[in-house]
PDB file of C-alpha atoms and ligand atoms in Angstrom:
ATOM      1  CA  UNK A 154     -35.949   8.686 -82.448  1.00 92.00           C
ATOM      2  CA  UNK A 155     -34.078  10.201 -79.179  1.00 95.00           C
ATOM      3  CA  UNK A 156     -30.422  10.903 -80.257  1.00 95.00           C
ATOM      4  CA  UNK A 157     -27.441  13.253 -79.906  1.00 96.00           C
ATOM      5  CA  UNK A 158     -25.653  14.910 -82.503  1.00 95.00           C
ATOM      6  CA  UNK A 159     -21.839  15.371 -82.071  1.00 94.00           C
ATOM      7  CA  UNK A 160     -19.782  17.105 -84.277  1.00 92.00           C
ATOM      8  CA  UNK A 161     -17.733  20.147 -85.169  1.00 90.00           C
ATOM      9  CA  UNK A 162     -18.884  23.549 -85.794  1.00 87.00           C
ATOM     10  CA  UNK A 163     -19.442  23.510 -89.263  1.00 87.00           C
ATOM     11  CA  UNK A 164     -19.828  19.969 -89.576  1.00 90.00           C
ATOM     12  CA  UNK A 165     -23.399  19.954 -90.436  1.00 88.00           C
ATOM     13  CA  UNK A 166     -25.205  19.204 -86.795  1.00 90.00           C
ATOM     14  CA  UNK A 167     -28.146  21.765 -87.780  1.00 86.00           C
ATOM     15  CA  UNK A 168     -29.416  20.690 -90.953  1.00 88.00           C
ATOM     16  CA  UNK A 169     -28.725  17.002 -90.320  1.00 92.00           C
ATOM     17  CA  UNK A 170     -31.363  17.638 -87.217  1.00 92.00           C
ATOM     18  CA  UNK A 171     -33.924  19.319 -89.493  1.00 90.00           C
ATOM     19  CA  UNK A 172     -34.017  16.266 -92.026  1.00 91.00           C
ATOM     20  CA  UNK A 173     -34.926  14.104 -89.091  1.00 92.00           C
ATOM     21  CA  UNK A 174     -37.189  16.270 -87.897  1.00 92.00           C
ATOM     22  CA  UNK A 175     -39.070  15.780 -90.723  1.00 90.00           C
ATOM     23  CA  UNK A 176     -38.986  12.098 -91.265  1.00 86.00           C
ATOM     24  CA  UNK A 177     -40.511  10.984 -87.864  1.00 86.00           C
ATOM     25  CA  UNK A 178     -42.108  14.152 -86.012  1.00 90.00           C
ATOM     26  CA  UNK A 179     -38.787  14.317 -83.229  1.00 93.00           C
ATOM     27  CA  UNK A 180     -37.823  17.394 -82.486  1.00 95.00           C
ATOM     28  CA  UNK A 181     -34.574  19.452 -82.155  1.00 94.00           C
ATOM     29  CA  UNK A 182     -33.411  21.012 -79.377  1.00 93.00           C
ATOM     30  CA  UNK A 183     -30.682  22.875 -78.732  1.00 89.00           C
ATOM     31  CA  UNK A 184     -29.601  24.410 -75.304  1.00 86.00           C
ATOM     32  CA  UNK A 185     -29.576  28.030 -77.265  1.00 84.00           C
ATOM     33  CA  UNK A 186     -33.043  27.805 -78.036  1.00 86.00           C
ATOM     34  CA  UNK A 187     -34.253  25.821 -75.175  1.00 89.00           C
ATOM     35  CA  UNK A 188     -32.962  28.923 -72.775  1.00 88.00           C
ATOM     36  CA  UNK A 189     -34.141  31.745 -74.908  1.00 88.00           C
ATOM     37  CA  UNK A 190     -37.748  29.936 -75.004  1.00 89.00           C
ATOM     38  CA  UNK A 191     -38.059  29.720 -71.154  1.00 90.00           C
ATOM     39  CA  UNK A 192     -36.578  33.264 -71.115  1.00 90.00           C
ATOM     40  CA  UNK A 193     -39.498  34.231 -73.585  1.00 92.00           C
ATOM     41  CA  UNK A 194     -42.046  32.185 -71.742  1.00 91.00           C
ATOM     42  CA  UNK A 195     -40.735  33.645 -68.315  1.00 93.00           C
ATOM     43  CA  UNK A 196     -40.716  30.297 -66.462  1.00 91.00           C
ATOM     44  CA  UNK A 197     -38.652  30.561 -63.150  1.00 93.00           C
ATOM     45  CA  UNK A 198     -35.909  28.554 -64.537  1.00 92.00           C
ATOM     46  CA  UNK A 199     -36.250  30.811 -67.604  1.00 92.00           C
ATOM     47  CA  UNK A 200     -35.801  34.237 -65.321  1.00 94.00           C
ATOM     48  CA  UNK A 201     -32.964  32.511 -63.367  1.00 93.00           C
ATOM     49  CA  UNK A 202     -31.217  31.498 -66.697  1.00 92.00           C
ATOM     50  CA  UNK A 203     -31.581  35.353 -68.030  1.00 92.00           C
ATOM     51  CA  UNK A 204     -30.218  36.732 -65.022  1.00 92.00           C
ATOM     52  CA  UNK A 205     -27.026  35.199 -65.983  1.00 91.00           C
ATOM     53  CA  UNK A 206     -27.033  36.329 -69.108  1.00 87.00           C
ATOM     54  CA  UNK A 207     -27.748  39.982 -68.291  1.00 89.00           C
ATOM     55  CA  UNK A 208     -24.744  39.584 -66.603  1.00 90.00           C
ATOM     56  CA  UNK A 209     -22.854  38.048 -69.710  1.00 86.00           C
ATOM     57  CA  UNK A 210     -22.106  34.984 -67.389  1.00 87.00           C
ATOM     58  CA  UNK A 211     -22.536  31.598 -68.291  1.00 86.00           C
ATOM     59  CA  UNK A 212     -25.349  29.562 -67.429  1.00 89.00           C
ATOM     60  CA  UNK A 213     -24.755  27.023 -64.738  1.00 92.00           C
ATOM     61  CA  UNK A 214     -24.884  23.251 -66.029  1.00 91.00           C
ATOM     62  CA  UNK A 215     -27.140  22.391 -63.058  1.00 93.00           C
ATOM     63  CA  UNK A 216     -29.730  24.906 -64.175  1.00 93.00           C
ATOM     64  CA  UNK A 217     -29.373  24.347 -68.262  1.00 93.00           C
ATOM     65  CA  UNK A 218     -30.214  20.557 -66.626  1.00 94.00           C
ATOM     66  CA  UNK A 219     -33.166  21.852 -65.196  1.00 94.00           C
ATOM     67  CA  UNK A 220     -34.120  23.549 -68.209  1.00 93.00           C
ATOM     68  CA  UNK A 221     -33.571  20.244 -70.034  1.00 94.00           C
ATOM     69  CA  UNK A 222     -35.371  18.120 -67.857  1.00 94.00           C
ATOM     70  CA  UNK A 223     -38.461  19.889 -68.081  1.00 93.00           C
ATOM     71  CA  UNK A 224     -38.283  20.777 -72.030  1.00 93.00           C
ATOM     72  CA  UNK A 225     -38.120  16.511 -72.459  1.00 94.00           C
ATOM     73  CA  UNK A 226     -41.145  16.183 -70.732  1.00 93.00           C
ATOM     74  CA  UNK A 227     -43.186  18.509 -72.844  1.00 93.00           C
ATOM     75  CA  UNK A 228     -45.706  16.822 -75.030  1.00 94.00           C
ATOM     76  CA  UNK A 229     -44.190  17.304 -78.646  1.00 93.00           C
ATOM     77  CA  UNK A 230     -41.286  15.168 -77.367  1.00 94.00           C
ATOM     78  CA  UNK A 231     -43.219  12.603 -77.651  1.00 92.00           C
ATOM     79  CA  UNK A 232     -42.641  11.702 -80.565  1.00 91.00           C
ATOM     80  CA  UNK A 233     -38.815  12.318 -80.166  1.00 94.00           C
ATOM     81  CA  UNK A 234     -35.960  14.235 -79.901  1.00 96.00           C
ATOM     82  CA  UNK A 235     -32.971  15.266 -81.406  1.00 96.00           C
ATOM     83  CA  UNK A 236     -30.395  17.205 -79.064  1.00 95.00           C
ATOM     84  CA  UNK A 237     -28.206  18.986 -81.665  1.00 92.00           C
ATOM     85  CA  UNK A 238     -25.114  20.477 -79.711  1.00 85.00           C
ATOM     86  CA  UNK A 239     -25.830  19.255 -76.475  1.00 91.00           C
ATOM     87  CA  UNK A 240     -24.477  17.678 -74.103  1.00 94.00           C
ATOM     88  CA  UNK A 241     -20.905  19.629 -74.962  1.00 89.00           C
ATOM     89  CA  UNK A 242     -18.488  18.388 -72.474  1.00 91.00           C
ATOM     90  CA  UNK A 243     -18.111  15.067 -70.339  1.00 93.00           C
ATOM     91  CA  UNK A 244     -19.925  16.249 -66.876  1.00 93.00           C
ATOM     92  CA  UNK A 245     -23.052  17.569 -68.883  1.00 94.00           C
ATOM     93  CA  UNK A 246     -22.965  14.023 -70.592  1.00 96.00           C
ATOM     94  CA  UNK A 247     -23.186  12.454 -67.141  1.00 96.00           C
ATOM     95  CA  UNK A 248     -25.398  14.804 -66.012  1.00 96.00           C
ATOM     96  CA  UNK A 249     -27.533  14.019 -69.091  1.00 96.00           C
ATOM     97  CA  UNK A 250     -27.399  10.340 -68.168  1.00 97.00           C
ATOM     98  CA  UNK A 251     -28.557  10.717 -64.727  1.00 96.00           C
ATOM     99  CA  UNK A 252     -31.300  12.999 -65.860  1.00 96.00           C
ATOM    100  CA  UNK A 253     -32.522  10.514 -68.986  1.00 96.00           C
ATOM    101  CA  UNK A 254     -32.387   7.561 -66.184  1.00 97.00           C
ATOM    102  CA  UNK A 255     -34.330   9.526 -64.120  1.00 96.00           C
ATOM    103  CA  UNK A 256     -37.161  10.555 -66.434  1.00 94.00           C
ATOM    104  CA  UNK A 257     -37.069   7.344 -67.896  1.00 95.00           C
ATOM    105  CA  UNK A 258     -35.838   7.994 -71.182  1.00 94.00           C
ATOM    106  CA  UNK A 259     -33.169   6.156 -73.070  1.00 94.00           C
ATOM    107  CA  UNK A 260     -31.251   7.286 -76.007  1.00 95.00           C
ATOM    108  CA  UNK A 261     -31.394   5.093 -79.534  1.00 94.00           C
ATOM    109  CA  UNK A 262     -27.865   6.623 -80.202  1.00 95.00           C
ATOM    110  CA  UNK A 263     -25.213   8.972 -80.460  1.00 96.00           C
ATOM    111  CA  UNK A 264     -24.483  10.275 -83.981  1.00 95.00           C
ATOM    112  CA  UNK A 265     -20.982  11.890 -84.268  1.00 94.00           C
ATOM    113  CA  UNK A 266     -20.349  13.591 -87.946  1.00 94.00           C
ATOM    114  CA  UNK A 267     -16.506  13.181 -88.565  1.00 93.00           C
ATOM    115  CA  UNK A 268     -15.878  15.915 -91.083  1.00 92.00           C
ATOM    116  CA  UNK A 269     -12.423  16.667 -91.409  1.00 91.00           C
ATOM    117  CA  UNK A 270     -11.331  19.839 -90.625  1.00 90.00           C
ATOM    118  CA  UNK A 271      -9.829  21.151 -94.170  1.00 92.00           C
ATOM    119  CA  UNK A 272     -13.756  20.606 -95.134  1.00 92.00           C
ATOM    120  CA  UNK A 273     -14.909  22.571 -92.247  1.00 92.00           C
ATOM    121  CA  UNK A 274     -12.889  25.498 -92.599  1.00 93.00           C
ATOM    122  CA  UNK A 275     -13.382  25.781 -96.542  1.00 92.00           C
ATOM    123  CA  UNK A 276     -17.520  25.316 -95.671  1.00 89.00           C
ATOM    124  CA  UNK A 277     -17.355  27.837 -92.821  1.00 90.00           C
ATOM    125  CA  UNK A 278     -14.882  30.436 -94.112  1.00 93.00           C
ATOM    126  CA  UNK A 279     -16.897  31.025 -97.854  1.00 94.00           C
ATOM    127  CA  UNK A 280     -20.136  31.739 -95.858  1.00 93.00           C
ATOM    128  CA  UNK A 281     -21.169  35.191 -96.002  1.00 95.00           C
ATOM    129  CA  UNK A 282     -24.131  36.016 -93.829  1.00 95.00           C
ATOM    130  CA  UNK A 283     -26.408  39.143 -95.152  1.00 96.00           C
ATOM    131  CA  UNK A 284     -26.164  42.194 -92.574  1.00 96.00           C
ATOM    132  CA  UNK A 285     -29.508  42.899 -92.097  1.00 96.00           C
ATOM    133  CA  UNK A 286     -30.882  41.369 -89.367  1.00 94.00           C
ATOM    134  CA  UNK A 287     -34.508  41.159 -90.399  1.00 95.00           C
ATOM    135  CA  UNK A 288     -33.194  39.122 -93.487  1.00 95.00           C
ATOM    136  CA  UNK A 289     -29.813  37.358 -92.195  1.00 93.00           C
ATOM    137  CA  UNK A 290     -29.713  35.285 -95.518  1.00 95.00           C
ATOM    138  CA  UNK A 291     -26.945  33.398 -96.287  1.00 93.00           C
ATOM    139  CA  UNK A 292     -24.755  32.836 -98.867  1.00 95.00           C
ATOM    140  CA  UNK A 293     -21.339  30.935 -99.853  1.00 94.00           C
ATOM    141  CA  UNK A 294     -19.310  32.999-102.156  1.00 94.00           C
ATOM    142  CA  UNK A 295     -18.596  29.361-104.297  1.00 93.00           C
ATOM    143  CA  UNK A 296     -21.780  28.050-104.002  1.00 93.00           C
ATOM    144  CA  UNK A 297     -24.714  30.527-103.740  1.00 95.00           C
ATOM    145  CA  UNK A 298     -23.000  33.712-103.891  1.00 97.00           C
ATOM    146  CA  UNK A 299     -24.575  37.133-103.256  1.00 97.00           C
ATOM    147  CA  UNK A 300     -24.265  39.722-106.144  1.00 97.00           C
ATOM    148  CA  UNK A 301     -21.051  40.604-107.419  1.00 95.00           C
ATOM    149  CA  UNK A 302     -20.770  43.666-105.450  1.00 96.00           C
ATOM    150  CA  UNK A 303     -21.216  41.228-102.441  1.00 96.00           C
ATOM    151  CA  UNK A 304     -24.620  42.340-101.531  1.00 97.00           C
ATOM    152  CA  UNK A 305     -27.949  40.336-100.465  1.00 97.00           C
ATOM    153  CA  UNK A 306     -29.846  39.505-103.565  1.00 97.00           C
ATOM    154  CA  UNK A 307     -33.330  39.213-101.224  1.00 97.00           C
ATOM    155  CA  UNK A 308     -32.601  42.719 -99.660  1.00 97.00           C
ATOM    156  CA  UNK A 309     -29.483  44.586-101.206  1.00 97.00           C
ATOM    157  CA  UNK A 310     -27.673  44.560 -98.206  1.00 97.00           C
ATOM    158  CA  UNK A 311     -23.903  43.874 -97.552  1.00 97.00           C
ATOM    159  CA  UNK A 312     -23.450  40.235 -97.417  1.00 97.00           C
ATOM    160  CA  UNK A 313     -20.641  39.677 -94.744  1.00 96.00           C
ATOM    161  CA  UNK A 314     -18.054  37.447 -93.228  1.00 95.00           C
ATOM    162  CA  UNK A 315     -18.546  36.844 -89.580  1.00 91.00           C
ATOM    163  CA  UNK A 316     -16.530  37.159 -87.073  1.00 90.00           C
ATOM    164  CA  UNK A 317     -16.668  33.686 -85.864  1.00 86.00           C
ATOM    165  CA  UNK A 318     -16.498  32.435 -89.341  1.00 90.00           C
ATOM    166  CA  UNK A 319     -12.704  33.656 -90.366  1.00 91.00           C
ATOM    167  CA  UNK A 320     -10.248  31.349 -90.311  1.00 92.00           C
ATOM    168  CA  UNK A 321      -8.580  32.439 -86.950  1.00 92.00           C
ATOM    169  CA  UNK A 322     -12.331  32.312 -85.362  1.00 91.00           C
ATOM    170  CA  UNK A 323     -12.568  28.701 -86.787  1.00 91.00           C
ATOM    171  CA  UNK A 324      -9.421  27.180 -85.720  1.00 92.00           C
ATOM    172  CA  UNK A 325     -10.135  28.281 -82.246  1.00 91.00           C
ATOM    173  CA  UNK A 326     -13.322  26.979 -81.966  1.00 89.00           C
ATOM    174  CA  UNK A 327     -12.246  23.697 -83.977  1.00 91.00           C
ATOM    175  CA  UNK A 328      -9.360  23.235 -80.793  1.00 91.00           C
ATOM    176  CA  UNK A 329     -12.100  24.353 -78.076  1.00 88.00           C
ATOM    177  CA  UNK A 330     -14.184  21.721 -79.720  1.00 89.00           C
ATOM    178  CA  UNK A 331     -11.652  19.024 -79.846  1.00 89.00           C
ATOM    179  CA  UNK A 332     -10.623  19.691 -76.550  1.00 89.00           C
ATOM    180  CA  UNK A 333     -13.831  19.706 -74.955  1.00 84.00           C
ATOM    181  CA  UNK A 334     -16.421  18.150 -76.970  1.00 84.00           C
ATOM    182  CA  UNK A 335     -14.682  15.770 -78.878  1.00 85.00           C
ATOM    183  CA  UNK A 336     -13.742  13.389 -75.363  1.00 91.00           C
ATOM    184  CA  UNK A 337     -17.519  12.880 -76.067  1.00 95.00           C
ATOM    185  CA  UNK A 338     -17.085  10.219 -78.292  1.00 94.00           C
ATOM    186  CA  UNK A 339     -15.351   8.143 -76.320  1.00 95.00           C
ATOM    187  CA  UNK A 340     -17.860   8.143 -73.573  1.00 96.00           C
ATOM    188  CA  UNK A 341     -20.581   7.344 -75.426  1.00 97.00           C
ATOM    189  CA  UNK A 342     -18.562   4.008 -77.141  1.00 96.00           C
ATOM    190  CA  UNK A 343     -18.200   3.232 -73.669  1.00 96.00           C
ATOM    191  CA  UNK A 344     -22.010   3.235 -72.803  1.00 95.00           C
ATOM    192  CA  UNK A 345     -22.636   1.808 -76.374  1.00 96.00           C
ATOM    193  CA  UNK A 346     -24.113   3.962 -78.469  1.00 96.00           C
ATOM    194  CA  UNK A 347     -21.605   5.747 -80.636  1.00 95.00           C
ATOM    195  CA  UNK A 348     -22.345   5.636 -84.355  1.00 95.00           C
ATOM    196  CA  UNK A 349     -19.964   7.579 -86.056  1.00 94.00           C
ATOM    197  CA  UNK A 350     -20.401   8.895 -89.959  1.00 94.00           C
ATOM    198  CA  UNK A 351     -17.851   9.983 -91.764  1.00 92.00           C
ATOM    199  CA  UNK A 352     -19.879  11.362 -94.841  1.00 86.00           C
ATOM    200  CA  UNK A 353     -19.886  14.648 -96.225  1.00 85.00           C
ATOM    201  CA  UNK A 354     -23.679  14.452 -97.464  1.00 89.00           C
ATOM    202  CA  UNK A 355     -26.208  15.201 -95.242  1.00 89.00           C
ATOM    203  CA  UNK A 356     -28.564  12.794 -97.281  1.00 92.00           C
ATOM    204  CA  UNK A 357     -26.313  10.138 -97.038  1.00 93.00           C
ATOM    205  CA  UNK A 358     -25.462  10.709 -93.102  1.00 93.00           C
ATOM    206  CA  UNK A 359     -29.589  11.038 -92.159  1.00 92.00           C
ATOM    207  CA  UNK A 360     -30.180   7.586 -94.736  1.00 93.00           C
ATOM    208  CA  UNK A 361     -27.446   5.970 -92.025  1.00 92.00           C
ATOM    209  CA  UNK A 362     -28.984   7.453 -89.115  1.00 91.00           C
ATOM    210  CA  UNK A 363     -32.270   6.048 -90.403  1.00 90.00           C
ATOM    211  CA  UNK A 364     -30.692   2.764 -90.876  1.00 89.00           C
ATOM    212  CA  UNK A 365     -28.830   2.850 -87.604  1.00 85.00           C
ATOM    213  CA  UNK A 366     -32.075   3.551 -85.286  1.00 83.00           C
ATOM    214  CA  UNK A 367     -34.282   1.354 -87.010  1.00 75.00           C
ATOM    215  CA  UNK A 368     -32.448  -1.989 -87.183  1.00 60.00           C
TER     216      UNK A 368
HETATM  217 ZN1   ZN B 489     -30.700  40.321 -97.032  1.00 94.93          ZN
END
């Protein structure tokens, strides 16, 4: 399958992509990991893209494109991919389209998890995240809470809160998103191939992604 995953912070993008990874070989890419990887592998675009962030700039959309063009054409793609978080506003989405005509590549659809945003801060703001960044285990103080003193039951750690996941973090990025992501929607209904799920399972939303991309 070759799709794009819209949604909210917190809506589910990530593990939704990981289930479909699994079910037909595509893989997921996301611009965070597509730039650190050509940093790693030192690729020119790679050492142009670091320079940037040395200097805690952001990367240019013309050279994440670049980046992008050349991570579709590498061989596990074949199989397909799954862009999770990506394209994030409207000119990346056109440049995304000029880029997929160009290589020859077209999209079976656009997936767009509607979670509302009550859900989304109640997921977001019970994670706790364990401090120890060789073990970074995470919990949710309803569901899988750490111990009672709030500490990592792998490593004994303080389990945290973090500072993008309070609710004043959230609600910012929630506007951000629905102010510049969100317009995404209705560009993609326009080229015909929105599918939007409103469910809050991720087994139900990748059974109607399934159903949607092989019908
Ligand atoms: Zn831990």
């Amino acid at each position: 399958m070759r799709i794009v995953l819209l949604g909210a912070p917190g809506a589910g993008k990530g593990t939704v992509a990981k289930m479909l990874t699994d079910f037909d070989g595509s893989v997921q890419i996301s611009t965070g990991d597509i730039l650190r990887n050509a940093v790693k592998a030192k690729t020119k675009l790679g050492l142009e893209a670091q320079g940037y962030m040395e200097r805690g700039e952001l990367v240019p959309d013309k050279l994440i494109m670049d980046i992008m063009e050349a991570r579709l054409q590498e061989p596990d793609c074949a199989k397909g991919f799954i862009l999770d978080g990506f394209p994030r506003t409207i000119p990346q989405a056109e440049d995304l389209k000029v880029l997929l005509a160009k290589i020859g590549i077209k999209l079976d659809a656009v997936i767009n998890l509607d979670v509302p945003k009550d859900v989304i801060l109640d997921r977001l703001t019970t994670r706790r995240t364990c401090s120890n960044p060789d073990c970074q285990e995470i919990y949710n103080i309803k569901s899988k809470p750490p111990s009672p003193e709030g500490k990592c039951l792998k490593c004994g750690s303080p389990a945290v809160q973090r500072a993008d996941e309070t609710v004043e973090a959230i609600t910012q990025r929630l506007e951000t998103y629905n102010e510049k992501t969100a317009p995404l929607a209705a560009f993609y209904e326009k080229e015909g191939l929105l599918k939007t799920i409103a469910s809050l399972s991720s087994e139900e939303i990748v059974a109607q992604v399934k159903a949607s991309i092989t019908k």
